CSV table of C-alpha atoms in Angstrom, one decimal:
chain,number,residue,atom,x,y,z
O,986,MET,CA,3.8,-42.4,-0.2
O,987,PRO,CA,4.3,-46.2,-0.2
O,988,LYS,CA,1.1,-48.3,0.3
O,989,GLN,CA,2.2,-49.8,3.5
O,990,PRO,CA,3.9,-47.8,6.3
O,991,PRO,CA,7.2,-49.1,7.6
O,992,GLU,CA,7.3,-50.6,11.0
O,993,PHE,CA,7.9,-48.4,14.0
O,994,LYS,CA,11.3,-48.9,15.6
O,995,LYS,CA,11.4,-50.6,19.0
O,996,GLY,CA,12.9,-47.6,20.7
O,997,PHE,CA,10.1,-45.4,19.3
O,998,VAL,CA,7.4,-47.7,20.5
O,999,GLU,CA,9.0,-47.9,24.0
O,1000,LYS,CA,9.3,-44.1,24.2
O,1001,TYR,CA,5.7,-43.5,23.3
O,1002,THR,CA,4.5,-46.2,25.6
O,1003,THR,CA,6.2,-44.3,28.4
O,1004,LEU,CA,4.4,-41.2,27.3
O,1005,LEU,CA,1.0,-42.6,26.4
O,1006,GLY,CA,0.7,-46.0,28.2
O,1007,SER,CA,-2.4,-47.9,27.0
O,1008,GLU,CA,-3.1,-45.3,24.3
O,1009,THR,CA,0.1,-46.1,22.4
O,1010,LYS,CA,-1.5,-48.5,20.0
O,1011,MET,CA,-4.1,-45.9,19.1
O,1012,PHE,CA,-1.4,-43.3,18.6
O,1013,LEU,CA,0.6,-45.6,16.3
O,1014,ASP,CA,-2.4,-46.7,14.4
O,1015,VAL,CA,-3.6,-43.1,13.8
O,1016,SER,CA,-0.1,-42.0,12.9
O,1017,THR,CA,-0.1,-44.3,9.8
O,1018,THR,CA,-3.5,-43.1,8.5
O,1019,ARG,CA,-3.7,-40.3,5.9
O,1020,LEU,CA,-4.6,-36.8,7.1
O,1021,PRO,CA,-8.0,-35.4,6.2
O,1022,GLY,CA,-8.0,-32.6,3.6
O,1023,ILE,CA,-8.1,-29.3,5.5
O,1024,ILE,CA,-8.0,-25.8,4.0
O,1025,ARG,CA,-7.8,-22.3,5.5
O,1026,VAL,CA,-9.9,-19.8,3.7
O,1027,ASN,CA,-8.0,-16.6,2.9
O,1028,THR,CA,-10.2,-13.9,4.4
O,1029,LEU,CA,-8.0,-11.3,2.8
O,1030,ARG,CA,-9.5,-12.3,-0.5
O,1031,THR,CA,-12.9,-13.7,0.1
O,1032,ARG,CA,-15.5,-14.9,2.7
O,1033,VAL,CA,-15.6,-18.4,4.3
O,1034,GLY,CA,-19.2,-18.9,3.1
O,1035,GLU,CA,-18.3,-18.0,-0.5
O,1036,VAL,CA,-15.5,-20.7,-0.7
O,1037,GLU,CA,-17.7,-23.2,1.1
O,1038,ALA,CA,-20.5,-22.7,-1.4
O,1039,ARG,CA,-18.2,-22.9,-4.4
O,1040,LEU,CA,-16.6,-26.1,-3.2
O,1041,LYS,CA,-20.0,-27.6,-2.4
O,1042,ALA,CA,-21.1,-26.7,-5.9
O,1043,ARG,CA,-18.4,-29.0,-7.1
O,1044,GLY,CA,-20.1,-31.9,-5.3
O,1045,TRP,CA,-17.5,-31.8,-2.4
O,1046,THR,CA,-18.5,-32.4,1.2
O,1047,VAL,CA,-17.3,-29.4,3.2
O,1048,LYS,CA,-17.5,-29.1,7.0
O,1049,ASN,CA,-16.7,-26.2,9.3
O,1050,MET,CA,-14.2,-26.6,12.0
O,1051,PRO,CA,-15.4,-25.0,15.3
O,1052,PHE,CA,-11.9,-24.2,16.6
O,1053,TYR,CA,-11.3,-21.6,13.8
O,1054,ALA,CA,-13.8,-20.1,11.4
O,1055,PRO,CA,-11.6,-20.0,8.3
O,1056,ALA,CA,-10.7,-23.7,8.6
O,1057,LEU,CA,-12.8,-26.1,6.5
O,1058,ARG,CA,-12.5,-29.9,6.4
O,1059,ILE,CA,-13.0,-31.4,2.9
O,1060,GLU,CA,-14.3,-34.9,3.4
O,1061,LYS,CA,-15.3,-35.9,-0.1
O,1062,ARG,CA,-13.6,-34.5,-3.2
O,1063,ASP,CA,-12.8,-35.7,-6.7
O,1064,MET,CA,-9.4,-33.9,-7.2
O,1065,ALA,CA,-6.3,-32.5,-5.6
O,1066,LEU,CA,-7.0,-29.5,-3.5
O,1067,GLY,CA,-4.3,-27.6,-5.4
O,1068,ASN,CA,-5.9,-27.9,-8.8
O,1069,THR,CA,-8.9,-25.6,-8.4
O,1070,LEU,CA,-9.4,-22.1,-9.6
O,1071,GLU,CA,-10.0,-21.1,-6.0
O,1072,HIS,CA,-6.5,-22.3,-5.0
O,1073,PHE,CA,-5.0,-20.6,-8.0
O,1074,LEU,CA,-6.6,-17.3,-7.0
O,1075,GLY,CA,-5.4,-17.6,-3.4
O,1076,TYR,CA,-8.9,-18.0,-1.9
O,1077,TYR,CA,-7.6,-20.8,0.3
O,1078,TYR,CA,-4.4,-22.4,1.5
O,1079,VAL,CA,-4.1,-26.2,2.1
O,1080,GLN,CA,-3.0,-26.3,5.8
O,1081,GLU,CA,-3.3,-29.0,8.4
O,1082,SER,CA,-5.5,-28.1,11.3
O,1083,ALA,CA,-3.0,-28.4,14.2
O,1084,SER,CA,-0.6,-26.2,12.1
O,1085,MET,CA,-3.1,-23.4,12.5
O,1086,LEU,CA,-2.8,-23.4,16.3
O,1087,PRO,CA,0.6,-21.6,16.8
O,1088,PRO,CA,-0.7,-18.3,15.2
O,1089,LEU,CA,-3.9,-18.6,17.2
O,1090,PHE,CA,-1.8,-18.9,20.3
O,1091,LEU,CA,0.3,-15.9,19.3
O,1092,GLU,CA,-2.8,-13.7,18.6
O,1093,PRO,CA,-1.1,-11.2,16.3
O,1094,GLN,CA,-3.0,-7.9,16.2
O,1095,LYS,CA,-3.7,-5.3,13.5
O,1096,GLY,CA,-0.8,-2.9,13.0
O,1097,GLU,CA,1.7,-4.9,15.1
O,1098,LYS,CA,5.3,-5.9,14.2
O,1099,ILE,CA,5.7,-9.7,14.2
O,1100,LEU,CA,8.7,-11.9,13.7
O,1101,ASP,CA,8.4,-15.5,12.4
O,1102,THR,CA,11.9,-17.0,12.9
O,1103,SER,CA,11.4,-20.1,10.7
O,1104,ALA,CA,8.8,-19.2,8.2
O,1105,ALA,CA,8.9,-21.4,5.1
O,1106,PRO,CA,6.8,-22.6,3.4
O,1107,GLY,CA,4.6,-19.8,4.8
O,1108,SER,CA,1.4,-21.5,6.1
O,1109,LYS,CA,1.6,-19.9,9.5
O,1110,THR,CA,3.0,-16.6,8.1
O,1111,THR,CA,0.2,-16.1,5.7
O,1112,GLN,CA,-2.3,-17.1,8.4
O,1113,MET,CA,-0.9,-14.3,10.6
O,1114,SER,CA,-1.1,-11.9,7.7
O,1115,GLN,CA,-4.8,-12.6,7.4
O,1116,MET,CA,-5.4,-12.4,11.1
O,1117,MET,CA,-3.8,-9.0,11.0
O,1118,GLU,CA,-6.0,-8.0,8.0
O,1119,ASN,CA,-2.9,-7.2,5.9
O,1120,THR,CA,-1.7,-4.5,8.3
O,1121,GLY,CA,1.4,-4.1,10.4
O,1122,VAL,CA,4.4,-6.0,9.3
O,1123,ILE,CA,5.6,-9.6,9.6
O,1124,TYR,CA,9.3,-10.3,9.3
O,1125,ALA,CA,9.2,-13.8,7.8
O,1126,ASN,CA,12.6,-15.2,8.2
O,1127,GLU,CA,14.0,-18.3,6.5
O,1128,PRO,CA,17.7,-19.2,6.7
O,1129,ASN,CA,17.5,-21.8,3.9
O,1130,LEU,CA,17.6,-20.1,0.4
O,1131,GLY,CA,16.1,-23.1,-1.2
O,1132,ARG,CA,12.9,-22.8,0.9
O,1133,ILE,CA,12.5,-19.1,0.4
O,1134,SER,CA,11.0,-19.5,-3.1
O,1135,ALA,CA,8.1,-21.5,-1.7
O,1136,LEU,CA,7.6,-18.9,1.1
O,1137,ARG,CA,7.7,-16.1,-1.5
O,1138,ALA,CA,5.2,-17.9,-3.8
O,1139,ASN,CA,2.8,-18.6,-1.1
O,1140,ALA,CA,2.9,-15.0,0.4
O,1141,GLN,CA,2.3,-13.7,-3.2
O,1142,ARG,CA,-0.5,-16.1,-4.0
O,1143,MET,CA,-2.3,-15.2,-0.7
O,1144,GLY,CA,-2.0,-11.4,-1.5
O,1145,CYS,CA,0.0,-10.5,1.6
O,1146,LYS,CA,1.5,-7.1,1.4
O,1147,ASN,CA,2.6,-7.0,5.1
O,1148,ILE,CA,5.3,-9.7,4.7
O,1149,VAL,CA,9.0,-8.9,4.5
O,1150,ILE,CA,11.1,-12.0,3.8
O,1151,THR,CA,14.5,-12.1,5.4
O,1152,ARG,CA,17.3,-14.7,5.2
O,1153,MET,CA,19.0,-14.8,8.6
O,1154,ASP,CA,20.4,-17.4,10.9
O,1155,ALA,CA,17.8,-17.1,13.6
O,1156,THR,CA,20.3,-18.4,16.3
O,1157,ARG,CA,22.2,-15.1,15.7
O,1158,MET,CA,19.4,-12.6,16.1
O,1159,LYS,CA,20.7,-9.6,17.9
O,1160,LYS,CA,19.0,-8.2,21.0
O,1161,THR,CA,16.9,-5.7,19.1
O,1162,GLU,CA,13.9,-6.1,21.4
O,1163,PHE,CA,11.8,-4.7,18.6
O,1164,PHE,CA,8.9,-7.0,17.8
O,1165,ASP,CA,5.6,-7.1,19.5
O,1166,ARG,CA,5.2,-10.9,19.0
O,1167,VAL,CA,7.5,-13.6,17.9
O,1168,LEU,CA,6.7,-17.0,16.5
O,1169,VAL,CA,9.4,-19.7,16.9
O,1170,ASP,CA,8.1,-22.6,15.0
O,1171,ALA,CA,11.3,-24.5,15.2
O,1172,PRO,CA,12.8,-27.1,12.9
O,1173,CYS,CA,12.2,-30.5,14.5
O,1174,SER,CA,12.2,-34.3,14.1
O,1175,ALA,CA,8.6,-34.0,12.8
O,1176,VAL,CA,7.2,-37.0,14.7
O,1177,GLY,CA,3.8,-35.3,14.6
O,1178,ALA,CA,3.9,-35.2,10.8
O,1179,ILE,CA,4.3,-38.9,10.2
O,1180,ARG,CA,0.8,-39.0,8.7
O,1181,LYS,CA,2.1,-36.6,6.0
O,1182,ASN,CA,5.3,-38.5,5.4
O,1183,TRP,CA,5.9,-42.1,6.5
O,1184,ASP,CA,9.6,-41.7,5.8
O,1185,ILE,CA,9.8,-40.0,9.2
O,1186,ILE,CA,9.2,-43.4,10.9
O,1187,GLN,CA,12.5,-44.7,9.4
O,1188,GLN,CA,14.4,-41.4,9.9
O,1189,TRP,CA,13.6,-41.3,13.6
O,1190,ASN,CA,16.4,-42.3,16.0
O,1191,PRO,CA,16.7,-42.0,19.8
O,1192,HIS,CA,19.4,-39.3,19.6
O,1193,MET,CA,17.6,-36.9,17.2
O,1194,GLY,CA,15.7,-35.1,19.9
O,1195,THR,CA,18.8,-34.2,21.9
O,1196,LYS,CA,20.7,-33.1,18.9
O,1197,LEU,CA,17.9,-30.9,17.6
O,1198,SER,CA,17.1,-29.4,21.0
O,1199,ASN,CA,20.4,-27.5,21.0
O,1200,LEU,CA,19.5,-25.8,17.8
O,1201,GLN,CA,15.9,-25.2,19.0
O,1202,LYS,CA,17.2,-23.5,22.2
O,1203,ARG,CA,19.4,-21.2,20.2
O,1204,ILE,CA,16.6,-20.2,17.8
O,1205,LEU,CA,14.3,-19.6,20.8
O,1206,GLU,CA,17.0,-17.4,22.3
O,1207,GLY,CA,17.2,-15.5,19.1
O,1208,GLY,CA,13.4,-15.0,19.1
O,1209,VAL,CA,13.5,-13.8,22.7
O,1210,ASN,CA,16.3,-11.4,21.8
O,1211,ALA,CA,14.1,-9.9,19.0
O,1212,CYS,CA,11.0,-9.6,21.2
O,1213,LYS,CA,10.3,-6.4,23.2
O,1214,PRO,CA,9.8,-6.7,26.9
O,1215,GLY,CA,6.1,-7.6,27.6
O,1216,GLY,CA,5.8,-9.1,24.2
O,1217,THR,CA,4.5,-12.6,23.4
O,1218,ILE,CA,6.6,-15.5,22.1
O,1219,VAL,CA,5.1,-18.8,20.9
O,1220,TYR,CA,7.3,-21.8,20.7
O,1221,SER,CA,6.0,-24.6,18.7
O,1222,THR,CA,7.1,-27.8,16.9
O,1223,CYS,CA,5.4,-30.5,14.9
O,1224,THR,CA,7.0,-33.2,17.1
O,1225,LEU,CA,6.0,-34.9,20.3
O,1226,GLU,CA,9.5,-35.6,21.6
O,1227,PRO,CA,9.9,-34.2,25.1
O,1228,GLU,CA,13.6,-33.3,24.4
O,1229,GLU,CA,12.5,-30.9,21.7
O,1230,ASN,CA,9.5,-29.5,23.5
O,1231,GLU,CA,9.2,-29.3,27.3
O,1232,ALA,CA,13.0,-29.6,27.7
O,1233,VAL,CA,13.6,-26.6,25.4
O,1234,VAL,CA,11.0,-24.4,27.1
O,1235,ASP,CA,12.3,-25.5,30.6
O,1236,TRP,CA,15.7,-24.4,29.5
O,1237,ALA,CA,14.3,-21.1,28.4
O,1238,LEU,CA,12.4,-20.6,31.7
O,1239,GLN,CA,15.7,-21.0,33.5
O,1240,ASN,CA,18.0,-19.1,31.2
O,1241,LEU,CA,16.0,-16.4,29.4
O,1242,PRO,CA,13.7,-13.6,30.7
O,1243,VAL,CA,10.4,-15.4,29.9
O,1244,GLU,CA,7.5,-16.9,31.7
O,1245,ILE,CA,5.0,-19.4,30.4
O,1246,GLU,CA,1.4,-18.2,30.1
O,1247,THR,CA,-1.8,-20.1,30.3
O,1248,PHE,CA,-3.8,-20.1,27.1
O,1249,LYS,CA,-6.9,-22.0,26.1
O,1250,ILE,CA,-8.1,-22.9,22.7
O,1251,ARG,CA,-11.8,-23.8,22.2
O,1252,SER,CA,-13.0,-26.9,20.4
O,1253,PHE,CA,-9.5,-28.5,19.9
O,1254,LYS,CA,-8.4,-31.1,22.4
O,1255,THR,CA,-4.9,-30.5,23.8
O,1256,ARG,CA,-3.2,-32.1,26.7
O,1257,GLU,CA,-0.9,-30.6,29.4
O,1258,GLY,CA,2.8,-30.4,28.9
O,1259,ILE,CA,4.7,-33.0,30.9
O,1260,THR,CA,6.7,-31.9,34.0
O,1261,SER,CA,9.2,-34.7,34.1
O,1262,TRP,CA,10.9,-37.0,31.6
O,1263,GLU,CA,13.4,-39.7,32.2
O,1264,ASN,CA,15.7,-38.3,34.8
O,1265,GLN,CA,14.7,-34.7,34.3
O,1266,THR,CA,12.2,-32.7,36.3
O,1267,PHE,CA,10.8,-29.6,34.5
O,1268,ASP,CA,9.4,-26.4,35.9
O,1269,THR,CA,5.8,-27.1,37.1
O,1270,THR,CA,4.4,-24.4,34.8
O,1271,LEU,CA,5.2,-26.6,31.9
O,1272,LYS,CA,1.8,-28.1,32.4
O,1273,HIS,CA,0.5,-24.9,30.8
O,1274,ALA,CA,2.1,-26.0,27.5
O,1275,HIS,CA,0.0,-27.9,25.1
O,1276,ARG,CA,0.5,-31.3,23.5
O,1277,ILE,CA,-1.6,-32.2,20.5
O,1278,TYR,CA,-1.8,-35.9,19.7
O,1279,PRO,CA,-3.0,-37.0,16.3
O,1280,GLN,CA,-5.6,-39.3,17.8
O,1281,ASP,CA,-7.4,-36.5,19.6
O,1282,ASN,CA,-8.4,-34.3,16.7
O,1283,ASP,CA,-7.6,-36.4,13.6
O,1284,SER,CA,-4.7,-34.0,13.0
O,1285,GLU,CA,-1.0,-33.9,13.0
O,1286,GLY,CA,0.9,-34.0,16.3
O,1287,PHE,CA,2.1,-30.6,17.7
O,1288,PHE,CA,3.5,-28.9,20.7
O,1289,VAL,CA,2.7,-25.3,21.5
O,1290,ALA,CA,3.8,-23.0,24.5
O,1291,ARG,CA,3.0,-19.4,24.9
O,1292,LEU,CA,5.6,-17.3,26.7
O,1293,ILE,CA,5.7,-13.7,27.9
O,1294,LYS,CA,9.0,-11.8,27.9
O,1295,GLN,CA,9.6,-10.0,31.2
Y,362,MET,CA,15.7,-8.6,-2.7
Y,363,LYS,CA,18.8,-10.0,-4.2
Y,364,GLU,CA,22.0,-8.5,-2.8
Y,365,LYS,CA,23.3,-5.5,-4.7
Y,366,GLN,CA,19.9,-5.2,-6.3
Y,367,GLU,CA,18.9,-1.6,-6.7
Y,368,ILE,CA,15.8,-0.6,-4.7
Y,369,THR,CA,14.0,2.6,-5.2
Y,370,PHE,CA,11.4,3.8,-2.8
Y,371,PHE,CA,8.8,5.8,-4.5
Y,372,SER,CA,8.5,9.5,-3.7
Y,373,LYS,CA,5.1,11.2,-3.4
Y,374,ARG,CA,5.4,12.3,-7.0
Y,375,GLN,CA,6.2,8.8,-8.3
Y,376,LYS,CA,3.2,7.4,-6.3
Y,377,LYS,CA,1.0,10.0,-7.9
Y,378,GLN,CA,2.3,9.0,-11.3
Y,379,LEU,CA,1.5,5.4,-10.5
Y,380,SER,CA,-2.1,6.4,-9.5
Y,381,THR,CA,-2.4,8.3,-12.8
Y,382,ASP,CA,-1.2,5.4,-14.8
Y,383,LEU,CA,-3.7,3.1,-13.2
Y,384,HIS,CA,-6.5,5.6,-13.7
Y,385,GLU,CA,-5.6,6.3,-17.4
Y,386,ARG,CA,-5.4,2.6,-18.3
Y,387,PHE,CA,-8.0,1.0,-16.2
Y,388,GLY,CA,-10.1,3.8,-14.8
Y,389,ILE,CA,-9.0,2.9,-11.3
Y,390,THR,CA,-9.0,5.6,-8.7
Y,391,ILE,CA,-6.5,4.9,-5.9
Y,392,SER,CA,-4.1,6.7,-3.7
Y,393,PHE,CA,-0.9,5.2,-2.4
Y,394,GLU,CA,-0.4,7.9,0.1
Y,395,SER,CA,0.2,5.7,3.2
Y,396,ASP,CA,1.6,2.6,1.4
Y,397,VAL,CA,5.3,2.0,0.8
Y,398,ILE,CA,5.9,1.5,-2.9
Y,399,LEU,CA,9.2,0.3,-4.2
Y,400,GLN,CA,10.8,-0.7,-7.5
Y,401,THR,CA,13.5,-3.3,-7.9
Y,402,GLY,CA,15.5,-4.9,-10.7
Y,403,LYS,CA,13.8,-4.8,-14.1
Y,404,HIS,CA,11.1,-2.3,-13.1
Y,405,LYS,CA,9.3,-4.7,-10.7
Y,406,LEU,CA,6.9,-2.9,-8.4
Y,407,TRP,CA,6.1,-3.9,-4.8
Y,408,ILE,CA,3.7,-2.6,-2.2
Y,409,CYS,CA,4.2,-2.8,1.5
Y,410,THR,CA,2.3,-1.6,4.6
Y,411,PRO,CA,3.3,1.8,6.2
Y,412,GLU,CA,4.7,0.0,9.2
Y,413,TYR,CA,7.6,-1.2,7.1
Y,414,GLU,CA,9.1,2.3,7.5
Y,415,GLN,CA,9.6,1.6,11.2
Y,416,THR,CA,11.6,-1.5,10.5
Y,417,LYS,CA,14.0,-0.2,7.9
Y,418,GLU,CA,17.0,0.0,10.2
Y,419,LEU,CA,16.8,-3.6,11.5
Y,420,PRO,CA,20.0,-5.5,10.9
Y,421,TYR,CA,18.4,-8.2,8.8
Y,422,ARG,CA,19.2,-9.5,5.4
Y,423,VAL,CA,16.1,-8.7,3.4
Y,424,GLU,CA,15.0,-10.8,0.4
Y,425,THR,CA,11.7,-9.2,-0.5
Y,426,ILE,CA,9.6,-6.4,0.8
Y,427,GLY,CA,5.8,-6.7,0.5
Y,428,LEU,CA,3.8,-7.9,-2.5
Y,429,TYR,CA,4.8,-7.8,-6.1
Y,430,PHE,CA,2.0,-6.1,-8.0
Y,431,GLY,CA,3.3,-5.3,-11.4
Y,432,GLN,CA,6.0,-3.8,-13.6
Y,433,TYR,CA,6.6,-1.2,-16.2
Y,434,ASP,CA,7.5,-2.7,-19.5
Y,435,LYS,CA,10.0,-1.4,-22.0
Y,436,ARG,CA,7.4,1.1,-23.3
Y,437,SER,CA,6.6,2.2,-19.7
Y,438,ALA,CA,3.2,0.6,-19.8
Y,439,LEU,CA,2.0,-0.9,-16.5
Y,440,ARG,CA,1.5,-4.6,-16.5
Y,441,LEU,CA,-0.2,-5.9,-13.3
Y,442,SER,CA,0.7,-9.2,-11.7
Y,443,ILE,CA,-2.2,-11.6,-10.8
Y,444,GLU,CA,-2.3,-10.1,-7.3
Y,445,GLY,CA,-2.0,-6.6,-8.6
Y,446,ALA,CA,-5.0,-7.2,-10.9
Y,447,MET,CA,-6.9,-8.7,-8.0
Y,448,MET,CA,-6.0,-5.9,-5.6
Y,449,PHE,CA,-6.8,-2.9,-7.9
Y,450,GLY,CA,-9.0,-4.5,-10.6
Y,451,LYS,CA,-12.3,-4.6,-8.7
Y,452,ASP,CA,-12.6,-0.9,-9.3
Y,453,ALA,CA,-11.5,-1.0,-13.0
Y,454,THR,CA,-13.9,0.6,-15.4
Y,455,LYS,CA,-12.2,0.0,-18.7
Y,456,ASN,CA,-9.9,-2.4,-20.5
Y,457,VAL,CA,-11.5,-5.3,-18.7
Y,458,ILE,CA,-12.2,-8.5,-20.6
Y,459,GLU,CA,-14.5,-11.3,-19.5
Y,460,LEU,CA,-13.2,-14.8,-20.3
Y,461,ASP,CA,-15.5,-17.8,-21.0
Y,462,LYS,CA,-14.8,-21.2,-19.3
Y,463,LYS,CA,-12.6,-22.5,-22.1
Y,464,GLN,CA,-10.6,-19.3,-22.3
Y,465,LEU,CA,-10.1,-19.4,-18.5
Y,466,GLU,CA,-8.8,-23.0,-18.7
Y,467,TYR,CA,-6.3,-22.0,-21.4
Y,468,TRP,CA,-5.3,-18.9,-19.5
Y,469,ILE,CA,-4.5,-20.8,-16.3
Y,470,ARG,CA,-2.6,-23.4,-18.4
Y,471,GLY,CA,-0.3,-20.6,-19.6
Y,472,VAL,CA,-1.6,-20.4,-23.2
Y,473,ASN,CA,-2.0,-17.2,-25.2
Y,474,LEU,CA,-5.7,-16.5,-26.0
Y,475,ASP,CA,-7.3,-15.8,-29.3
Y,476,TYR,CA,-8.9,-12.4,-29.2
Y,477,SER,CA,-11.0,-10.5,-31.8
Y,478,GLY,CA,-11.8,-7.4,-29.8
Y,479,THR,CA,-10.4,-3.9,-30.3
Y,480,ASN,CA,-8.6,-3.4,-27.0
Y,481,GLU,CA,-4.8,-3.1,-27.3
Y,482,GLY,CA,-2.3,-3.0,-24.5
Y,483,TYR,CA,-2.7,-4.4,-21.0
Y,484,VAL,CA,-6.1,-5.7,-20.0
Y,485,ILE,CA,-7.6,-7.1,-16.8
Y,486,LEU,CA,-9.1,-10.5,-17.2
Y,487,THR,CA,-12.2,-11.7,-15.3
Y,488,HIS,CA,-14.4,-14.8,-15.2
Y,489,GLN,CA,-17.8,-14.7,-13.5
Y,490,GLY,CA,-16.8,-12.2,-10.9
Y,491,ASP,CA,-13.3,-13.5,-10.3
Y,492,ILE,CA,-10.3,-11.4,-11.4
Y,493,VAL,CA,-7.9,-13.9,-12.9
Y,494,GLY,CA,-4.9,-11.8,-14.1
Y,495,CYS,CA,-3.7,-9.2,-16.6
Y,496,GLY,CA,-2.6,-9.9,-20.1
Y,497,LYS,CA,-1.4,-7.9,-23.1
Y,498,ALA,CA,-4.0,-7.6,-25.8
Y,499,PHE,CA,-2.9,-7.2,-29.4
Y,500,HIS,CA,-4.7,-7.6,-32.8
Y,501,GLY,CA,-5.7,-11.2,-32.7
Y,502,GLY,CA,-4.6,-12.3,-29.3
Y,503,ILE,CA,-3.9,-11.8,-25.6
Y,504,LEU,CA,-0.4,-12.6,-24.4
Y,505,ASN,CA,-0.3,-14.9,-21.3
Y,506,HIS,CA,1.8,-13.8,-18.3
Y,507,VAL,CA,0.9,-16.5,-15.8
Y,508,PRO,CA,4.2,-17.6,-14.2
Y,509,LYS,CA,5.2,-21.2,-15.0
Y,510,GLU,CA,5.1,-22.4,-11.4
Y,511,ARG,CA,1.6,-21.1,-11.0
Y,512,ARG,CA,0.0,-22.8,-14.1
Y,513,ILE,CA,-2.5,-25.6,-13.7
Y,514,LYS,CA,-2.7,-28.1,-16.5
Y,515,ASN,CA,-6.0,-29.7,-15.6
Y,516,LEU,CA,-8.1,-27.1,-14.0
Y,517,ILE,CA,-11.4,-28.5,-12.8
């Protein structure tokens, strides 16, 4: 990462001023700071207290995160989080806090059949595996062959025996109506991940959102096709662009057999989804979607909506 | 699984043989009755949950099924992966070797270890309560099987 972040483009600043008003400066300032070190303890392998004690014994400062017991914030450390014996043994996974939300919204249960349409590198997939206590089965799909090796390595290191890795174009998923729950963590413009990669500031352009939203709609449709009636679908992205978030879910509400469902997460500040953007008015239930801004929880930015298939 | 790669799902008899092999080598008592066990390519062994059986007919292109836990070598001896050693090794009663701190660092760096003990064949390696893998002991050393992408040069 370069020492100084590039300047935000004028169109970007204008867009986020429309969304955030007087908070825009805070949003832009926080977006160029480094993310805190967050890990998720792998409860398939060990206990949270055990990892906490071991890391503290190294002289690290470790804090619990109230929104999710396995999440630990490492505030003071003397080395990369990936260079420890505990990481080697799969006792934890380095995962940003907001990225832990989509599986929490999906609530996968023991013994269920789950589909993750866009799984690599596997942070949310392996989190679901541990939430399910290594039971049931998770179809972890990744269309990009180059990204499958990371997914496979992470699923292996975390000791997940309930993961089946598939290589499919998620936009072409047939109407199997098989899975109990489906996670659609769609590829996106990653505006919420600027803190991880400042290159995103330069890569952003005002047309990205609209282009990506077509792909996102098709992946979401594939996910809905694969989900059984009454099943749960979570749509999430690590961007804050309305075209890739509310507009996609609004399209789904109009064109697919889904309804949005209210869902609350404790100890993690989220904001309501927006119900209009530029010349568009969205379904009023979009307010039940969740926007996660980086300045609210010292995290990445995210968008999450929980849907029920009729 | 790679396309055209042969996959063999273990029968009850083959699962029983696997249990016997684990018991004879490591003293581990385990039954694979409800698990799905399969073998691919060069004798690689995988374990998956029973629910996989319900998904077999899905029209998806499958790359891997479950967790890689070990493989039979050319002499039909069972070598466990790191995860296989961790999954089954906690109940091992024999052919377990405790590493000291220095040996652990070498092991995770991918280096073969010096060894003056009498065990020969595959051994489960531990360090202060952690199971850290499985290596092949021979007169004078233990062969390292830590995959390259998993090795850590400067373990702290």
